[in-house]
């Protein structure tokens, strides 16, 4: 904290001298006095800024349940702390037990900053403005995939007719349901042509496949490389059966009514993380390699695929 006691005493003395005429008739002394008073005013203003920011309501940062709640908190707590420090305002991290509970929070605009999947963003683009996207394993794009066990004898998507397919999360999982479903449609398979089951989250869909609980798994192409998956199964026993085109990675968005200056500052902080040692440590903890800037038009390819898989879905723009 800056010690301004001496400045206050000096300023009071100068003010008395000014009133007594000591500085009035001497331009040089008058400039010194005015400069001291200006410096004092700036010092007080600088001290007031953090106090004003601290008085602002916390910014709620919602993270979708891509992983279980405890792990999600561990991964993103350092990022929340960093944003709190740099913004001079508390950033409060929250998550949800499942996709349905999380989506309820999105619909009710409980989150000021939100990290979710591409389908979530596309559906909430009338409420939220995208500012960034994930980079993982050095890539800012990701593909949807269908996985099978290497010993299954399945070598073509068409062979999944009549088989059980486990998808991760639910019908709102972009990588683990919508994109794999798009692959199945392209191969001529309708949802009635195979048995659909869901795991609690995307990693569990691949783990279920490993344990023989399904014939195939729908998930993102990089899911197999995530530590939470590699630590739970022998990933060498499964393989990609098919993959979609690569699409921009998972988005980060802010409420549309957030002041533009604040949202721009958050974007700069996220994108700039990989430029510092501290930032890279935060990214590593979150199992990421960086952030890229993003805008709404970047998610038009996702909209095209969603319309194919869910033709009745109303998609705001």
CSV table of C-alpha atoms in Angstrom, one decimal:
chain,number,residue,atom,x,y,z
A,1,UNK,CA,0.0,0.0,0.0
A,2,UNK,CA,1.2,3.5,-0.9
A,3,UNK,CA,2.0,5.7,2.1
A,4,UNK,CA,0.5,9.1,1.3
A,5,UNK,CA,0.7,10.6,4.9
A,6,UNK,CA,3.6,12.9,4.1
A,7,UNK,CA,2.0,14.0,0.9
A,8,UNK,CA,-1.2,15.0,2.8
A,9,UNK,CA,0.8,16.9,5.4
A,10,UNK,CA,2.8,18.7,2.6
A,11,UNK,CA,-0.3,19.5,0.7
A,12,UNK,CA,-2.0,21.0,3.7
A,13,UNK,CA,1.0,23.1,4.4
A,14,UNK,CA,1.2,24.2,0.7
A,15,UNK,CA,-2.5,25.0,0.8
A,16,UNK,CA,-2.0,27.3,3.8
A,17,UNK,CA,1.0,29.0,2.1
A,18,UNK,CA,-1.1,29.6,-1.0
A,19,UNK,CA,-3.9,31.2,1.0
A,20,UNK,CA,-1.4,33.3,2.9
A,21,UNK,CA,0.0,34.7,-0.4
A,22,UNK,CA,3.4,32.9,-0.1
A,23,UNK,CA,2.9,31.1,-3.4
A,24,UNK,CA,0.6,33.6,-5.2
A,25,UNK,CA,3.3,36.0,-6.1
A,26,UNK,CA,5.9,33.4,-7.0
A,27,UNK,CA,5.1,31.5,-10.2
A,28,UNK,CA,7.8,28.8,-9.6
A,29,UNK,CA,6.5,28.1,-6.1
A,30,UNK,CA,2.9,28.1,-7.4
A,31,UNK,CA,3.8,25.4,-10.0
A,32,UNK,CA,5.4,23.3,-7.3
A,33,UNK,CA,2.2,23.5,-5.1
A,34,UNK,CA,-0.1,22.8,-8.0
A,35,UNK,CA,2.0,19.8,-9.0
A,36,UNK,CA,2.0,18.4,-5.5
A,37,UNK,CA,-1.8,18.8,-5.3
A,38,UNK,CA,-2.3,17.1,-8.6
A,39,UNK,CA,0.0,14.2,-7.6
A,40,UNK,CA,-2.0,13.8,-4.4
A,41,UNK,CA,-5.2,13.7,-6.3
A,42,UNK,CA,-3.9,11.0,-8.7
A,43,UNK,CA,-2.6,8.9,-5.7
A,44,UNK,CA,-6.1,9.0,-4.1
A,45,UNK,CA,-7.8,8.1,-7.3
A,46,UNK,CA,-5.4,5.1,-7.9
A,47,UNK,CA,-6.3,3.8,-4.5
A,48,UNK,CA,-10.0,4.2,-5.1
A,49,UNK,CA,-10.0,2.1,-8.4
A,50,UNK,CA,-9.3,-1.4,-6.8
A,51,UNK,CA,-11.8,-0.6,-4.0
A,52,UNK,CA,-14.5,0.2,-6.5
A,53,UNK,CA,-13.8,-3.0,-8.5
A,54,UNK,CA,-13.8,-5.1,-5.4
A,55,UNK,CA,-17.2,-3.8,-4.6
A,56,UNK,CA,-18.6,-5.1,-8.0
A,57,UNK,CA,-20.6,-8.3,-7.9
A,58,UNK,CA,-18.6,-11.5,-8.6
A,59,UNK,CA,-18.4,-12.7,-12.1
A,60,UNK,CA,-19.8,-16.3,-12.3
A,61,UNK,CA,-17.7,-18.6,-14.5
A,62,UNK,CA,-19.7,-21.7,-15.5
A,63,UNK,CA,-17.8,-24.8,-16.8
A,64,UNK,CA,-19.9,-27.5,-18.5
A,65,UNK,CA,-19.6,-31.1,-17.1
A,66,UNK,CA,-17.2,-32.5,-19.7
A,67,UNK,CA,-15.5,-34.1,-16.7
A,68,UNK,CA,-16.9,-34.9,-13.2
A,69,UNK,CA,-17.4,-31.9,-10.9
A,70,UNK,CA,-14.5,-32.4,-8.6
A,71,UNK,CA,-12.0,-32.7,-11.4
A,72,UNK,CA,-13.5,-29.7,-13.2
A,73,UNK,CA,-13.0,-27.6,-10.2
A,74,UNK,CA,-9.4,-28.7,-9.8
A,75,UNK,CA,-8.6,-28.0,-13.4
A,76,UNK,CA,-10.1,-24.5,-13.7
A,77,UNK,CA,-9.6,-23.0,-10.2
A,78,UNK,CA,-6.2,-21.6,-11.1
A,79,UNK,CA,-7.8,-19.9,-14.2
A,80,UNK,CA,-10.6,-18.4,-12.1
A,81,UNK,CA,-8.0,-17.1,-9.5
A,82,UNK,CA,-5.9,-15.5,-12.3
A,83,UNK,CA,-8.9,-13.7,-13.9
A,84,UNK,CA,-9.9,-12.5,-10.4
A,85,UNK,CA,-6.5,-11.0,-9.8
A,86,UNK,CA,-6.2,-9.4,-13.3
A,87,UNK,CA,-9.7,-8.0,-13.4
A,88,UNK,CA,-9.6,-6.8,-9.8
A,89,UNK,CA,-12.9,-8.6,-9.3
A,90,UNK,CA,-13.9,-12.0,-8.0
A,91,UNK,CA,-14.5,-14.7,-10.6
A,92,UNK,CA,-16.5,-17.5,-9.0
A,93,UNK,CA,-16.2,-20.9,-10.6
A,94,UNK,CA,-19.2,-23.2,-10.8
A,95,UNK,CA,-20.1,-26.4,-12.6
A,96,UNK,CA,-23.0,-28.8,-12.7
A,97,UNK,CA,-23.6,-32.5,-12.0
A,98,UNK,CA,-24.9,-33.2,-15.6
A,99,UNK,CA,-25.6,-31.5,-18.9
A,100,UNK,CA,-29.3,-30.9,-18.1
A,101,UNK,CA,-28.5,-29.0,-14.9
A,102,UNK,CA,-25.8,-27.0,-16.7
A,103,UNK,CA,-28.1,-26.1,-19.6
A,104,UNK,CA,-30.7,-24.8,-17.2
A,105,UNK,CA,-28.0,-22.3,-15.9
A,106,UNK,CA,-27.3,-21.2,-19.5
A,107,UNK,CA,-30.9,-20.6,-20.3
A,108,UNK,CA,-31.4,-18.6,-17.1
A,109,UNK,CA,-28.2,-16.6,-17.9
A,110,UNK,CA,-26.7,-17.5,-14.5
A,111,UNK,CA,-23.2,-17.4,-15.9
A,112,UNK,CA,-21.3,-14.2,-16.8
A,113,UNK,CA,-18.5,-16.2,-18.4
A,114,UNK,CA,-19.3,-19.7,-19.7
A,115,UNK,CA,-17.3,-22.6,-21.2
A,116,UNK,CA,-19.4,-25.1,-22.9
A,117,UNK,CA,-19.7,-27.2,-26.1
A,118,UNK,CA,-20.4,-25.9,-29.6
A,119,UNK,CA,-24.0,-27.0,-29.6
A,120,UNK,CA,-24.6,-25.1,-26.3
A,121,UNK,CA,-23.2,-21.9,-27.8
A,122,UNK,CA,-25.1,-22.2,-31.1
A,123,UNK,CA,-28.4,-22.6,-29.1
A,124,UNK,CA,-27.6,-19.6,-26.8
A,125,UNK,CA,-26.1,-17.2,-29.3
A,126,UNK,CA,-29.0,-14.8,-28.6
A,127,UNK,CA,-27.9,-14.6,-24.9
A,128,UNK,CA,-24.1,-15.0,-25.1
A,129,UNK,CA,-21.3,-13.7,-27.3
A,130,UNK,CA,-18.4,-16.0,-28.1
A,131,UNK,CA,-14.9,-14.6,-27.5
A,132,UNK,CA,-12.5,-17.6,-27.5
A,133,UNK,CA,-12.0,-21.3,-28.1
A,134,UNK,CA,-9.9,-24.0,-26.6
A,135,UNK,CA,-6.6,-25.2,-28.0
A,136,UNK,CA,-5.7,-28.7,-26.9
A,137,UNK,CA,-2.7,-30.7,-27.9
A,138,UNK,CA,-1.7,-27.7,-29.9
A,139,UNK,CA,-4.8,-27.8,-32.1
A,140,UNK,CA,-7.7,-25.3,-32.2
A,141,UNK,CA,-10.0,-27.7,-34.0
A,142,UNK,CA,-11.5,-31.0,-33.2
A,143,UNK,CA,-13.5,-33.7,-35.1
A,144,UNK,CA,-16.3,-36.0,-34.0
A,145,UNK,CA,-15.5,-39.7,-34.1
A,146,UNK,CA,-16.9,-43.2,-33.8
A,147,UNK,CA,-14.7,-45.7,-32.0
A,148,UNK,CA,-14.7,-49.5,-31.9
A,149,UNK,CA,-12.5,-52.1,-30.2
A,150,UNK,CA,-9.7,-53.4,-32.5
A,151,UNK,CA,-10.8,-57.0,-31.8
A,152,UNK,CA,-14.5,-56.3,-32.7
A,153,UNK,CA,-14.2,-57.2,-36.4
A,154,UNK,CA,-16.0,-53.9,-37.3
A,155,UNK,CA,-14.3,-52.0,-40.1
A,156,UNK,CA,-17.0,-49.9,-41.6
A,157,UNK,CA,-19.7,-47.6,-40.1
A,158,UNK,CA,-22.4,-49.5,-42.1
A,159,UNK,CA,-21.6,-52.6,-39.9
A,160,UNK,CA,-23.0,-50.7,-36.8
A,161,UNK,CA,-26.6,-51.5,-38.0
A,162,UNK,CA,-28.4,-53.3,-35.2
A,163,UNK,CA,-25.5,-52.7,-32.8
A,164,UNK,CA,-25.3,-50.8,-29.5
A,165,UNK,CA,-23.6,-47.4,-29.5
A,166,UNK,CA,-22.7,-45.5,-26.4
A,167,UNK,CA,-22.6,-41.7,-26.6
A,168,UNK,CA,-21.2,-39.4,-24.0
A,169,UNK,CA,-23.3,-36.9,-22.0
A,170,UNK,CA,-26.6,-36.7,-23.8
A,171,UNK,CA,-28.2,-35.5,-27.0
A,172,UNK,CA,-26.7,-32.0,-26.5
A,173,UNK,CA,-23.1,-33.3,-26.6
A,174,UNK,CA,-21.6,-31.9,-29.8
A,175,UNK,CA,-18.5,-34.1,-30.0
A,176,UNK,CA,-19.9,-37.2,-28.4
A,177,UNK,CA,-23.4,-37.3,-29.9
A,178,UNK,CA,-24.2,-34.8,-32.7
A,179,UNK,CA,-21.1,-35.3,-34.8
A,180,UNK,CA,-21.0,-39.1,-34.4
A,181,UNK,CA,-24.7,-39.1,-35.3
A,182,UNK,CA,-23.8,-37.1,-38.4
A,183,UNK,CA,-21.3,-39.8,-39.4
A,184,UNK,CA,-24.0,-42.4,-39.0
A,185,UNK,CA,-26.4,-40.4,-41.2
A,186,UNK,CA,-23.8,-40.1,-43.9
A,187,UNK,CA,-23.4,-43.9,-43.8
A,188,UNK,CA,-27.1,-44.3,-44.3
A,189,UNK,CA,-28.0,-45.2,-40.8
A,190,UNK,CA,-31.0,-43.6,-39.1
A,191,UNK,CA,-31.3,-43.5,-35.2
A,192,UNK,CA,-33.8,-46.4,-35.4
A,193,UNK,CA,-31.1,-48.6,-37.1
A,194,UNK,CA,-29.0,-49.0,-33.9
A,195,UNK,CA,-29.4,-49.0,-30.2
A,196,UNK,CA,-28.5,-45.7,-28.5
A,197,UNK,CA,-27.3,-45.6,-24.9
A,198,UNK,CA,-25.7,-42.7,-23.0
A,199,UNK,CA,-22.9,-42.5,-20.5
A,200,UNK,CA,-22.7,-39.8,-17.9
A,201,UNK,CA,-19.9,-37.9,-19.7
A,202,UNK,CA,-17.8,-38.3,-22.8
A,203,UNK,CA,-14.8,-40.0,-21.2
A,204,UNK,CA,-17.1,-42.7,-19.8
A,205,UNK,CA,-18.4,-43.5,-23.2
A,206,UNK,CA,-15.0,-44.6,-24.4
A,207,UNK,CA,-14.3,-46.4,-21.1
A,208,UNK,CA,-17.6,-48.2,-21.5
A,209,UNK,CA,-16.5,-49.4,-24.9
A,210,UNK,CA,-13.3,-50.6,-23.5
A,211,UNK,CA,-15.2,-52.7,-20.9
A,212,UNK,CA,-17.3,-54.3,-23.6
A,213,UNK,CA,-20.6,-52.6,-22.7
A,214,UNK,CA,-21.2,-51.4,-26.2
A,215,UNK,CA,-20.1,-52.2,-29.8
A,216,UNK,CA,-19.1,-48.6,-30.6
A,217,UNK,CA,-18.6,-45.2,-28.9
A,218,UNK,CA,-19.3,-41.7,-30.1
A,219,UNK,CA,-16.8,-39.1,-28.9
A,220,UNK,CA,-14.4,-36.4,-30.0
A,221,UNK,CA,-11.3,-37.6,-31.9
A,222,UNK,CA,-8.9,-36.3,-29.2
A,223,UNK,CA,-10.8,-37.9,-26.3
A,224,UNK,CA,-8.5,-40.9,-26.5
A,225,UNK,CA,-5.5,-38.7,-25.6
A,226,UNK,CA,-7.0,-37.1,-22.4
A,227,UNK,CA,-5.3,-38.1,-19.2
A,228,UNK,CA,-8.7,-39.0,-17.5
A,229,UNK,CA,-9.2,-41.6,-20.3
A,230,UNK,CA,-5.6,-42.9,-20.6
A,231,UNK,CA,-5.5,-43.4,-16.8
A,232,UNK,CA,-8.7,-45.5,-16.8
A,233,UNK,CA,-8.1,-47.8,-19.8
A,234,UNK,CA,-5.7,-49.3,-22.3
A,235,UNK,CA,-6.3,-46.9,-25.2
A,236,UNK,CA,-4.3,-49.2,-27.5
A,237,UNK,CA,-7.3,-51.6,-27.6
A,238,UNK,CA,-9.6,-49.1,-29.4
A,239,UNK,CA,-9.5,-47.2,-32.7
A,240,UNK,CA,-11.3,-44.6,-34.8
A,241,UNK,CA,-13.9,-46.2,-37.1
A,242,UNK,CA,-14.6,-42.8,-38.8
A,243,UNK,CA,-14.1,-39.1,-38.2
A,244,UNK,CA,-15.9,-35.9,-39.3
A,245,UNK,CA,-14.4,-32.7,-40.8
A,246,UNK,CA,-12.4,-30.7,-38.2
A,247,UNK,CA,-14.4,-27.9,-36.6
A,248,UNK,CA,-13.4,-25.0,-34.2
A,249,UNK,CA,-12.9,-26.2,-30.7
A,250,UNK,CA,-14.9,-25.7,-27.5
A,251,UNK,CA,-16.1,-22.1,-27.1
A,252,UNK,CA,-15.9,-19.6,-24.3
A,253,UNK,CA,-18.5,-16.9,-24.2
A,254,UNK,CA,-19.8,-14.0,-22.1
A,255,UNK,CA,-23.2,-12.6,-21.5
A,256,UNK,CA,-24.3,-10.3,-24.4
A,257,UNK,CA,-25.1,-7.5,-21.9
A,258,UNK,CA,-21.6,-7.5,-20.5
A,259,UNK,CA,-19.8,-4.2,-21.2
A,260,UNK,CA,-17.7,-4.5,-24.4
A,261,UNK,CA,-14.6,-3.2,-22.6
A,262,UNK,CA,-14.9,-6.0,-19.9
A,263,UNK,CA,-15.5,-8.8,-22.5
A,264,UNK,CA,-12.5,-7.5,-24.6
A,265,UNK,CA,-10.3,-7.5,-21.5
A,266,UNK,CA,-11.3,-11.1,-20.7
A,267,UNK,CA,-10.6,-12.2,-24.2
A,268,UNK,CA,-7.1,-10.6,-24.1
A,269,UNK,CA,-6.3,-12.3,-20.8
A,270,UNK,CA,-7.4,-15.7,-22.1
A,271,UNK,CA,-5.6,-15.5,-25.5
A,272,UNK,CA,-2.5,-14.1,-23.8
A,273,UNK,CA,-2.1,-16.9,-21.3
A,274,UNK,CA,0.4,-18.9,-23.4
A,275,UNK,CA,2.8,-16.0,-23.6
A,276,UNK,CA,3.9,-16.2,-20.0
A,277,UNK,CA,5.3,-18.9,-17.7
A,278,UNK,CA,2.4,-18.4,-15.2
A,279,UNK,CA,-0.1,-18.6,-18.0
A,280,UNK,CA,1.3,-21.8,-19.5
A,281,UNK,CA,1.1,-23.4,-16.0
A,282,UNK,CA,-2.6,-22.4,-15.8
A,283,UNK,CA,-3.2,-23.9,-19.2
A,284,UNK,CA,-1.4,-27.1,-18.3
A,285,UNK,CA,-3.5,-27.5,-15.2
A,286,UNK,CA,-6.6,-27.1,-17.3
A,287,UNK,CA,-5.3,-29.7,-19.8
A,288,UNK,CA,-5.0,-27.1,-22.5
A,289,UNK,CA,-2.3,-25.6,-24.7
A,290,UNK,CA,-3.9,-22.3,-25.3
A,291,UNK,CA,-6.9,-20.1,-26.3
A,292,UNK,CA,-7.7,-18.7,-29.7
A,293,UNK,CA,-9.9,-15.7,-30.4
A,294,UNK,CA,-13.3,-16.6,-31.8
A,295,UNK,CA,-16.4,-14.9,-33.2
A,296,UNK,CA,-19.9,-16.1,-34.0
A,297,UNK,CA,-19.3,-16.8,-37.7
A,298,UNK,CA,-16.7,-19.4,-36.7
A,299,UNK,CA,-19.6,-21.6,-35.6
A,300,UNK,CA,-21.6,-21.6,-38.8
A,301,UNK,CA,-20.1,-25.0,-39.9
A,302,UNK,CA,-21.4,-26.4,-36.6
A,303,UNK,CA,-24.9,-24.9,-37.3
A,304,UNK,CA,-24.9,-26.7,-40.7
A,305,UNK,CA,-24.3,-30.1,-39.1
A,306,UNK,CA,-26.7,-29.5,-36.3
A,307,UNK,CA,-29.5,-28.8,-38.8
A,308,UNK,CA,-28.7,-32.1,-40.6
A,309,UNK,CA,-28.9,-34.1,-37.4
A,310,UNK,CA,-31.7,-32.1,-35.7
A,311,UNK,CA,-33.8,-30.5,-38.5
A,312,UNK,CA,-36.5,-29.5,-36.1
A,313,UNK,CA,-34.1,-27.6,-33.8
A,314,UNK,CA,-34.6,-23.8,-33.7
A,315,UNK,CA,-31.2,-22.2,-33.9
A,316,UNK,CA,-30.8,-18.5,-33.0
A,317,UNK,CA,-28.2,-16.4,-34.7
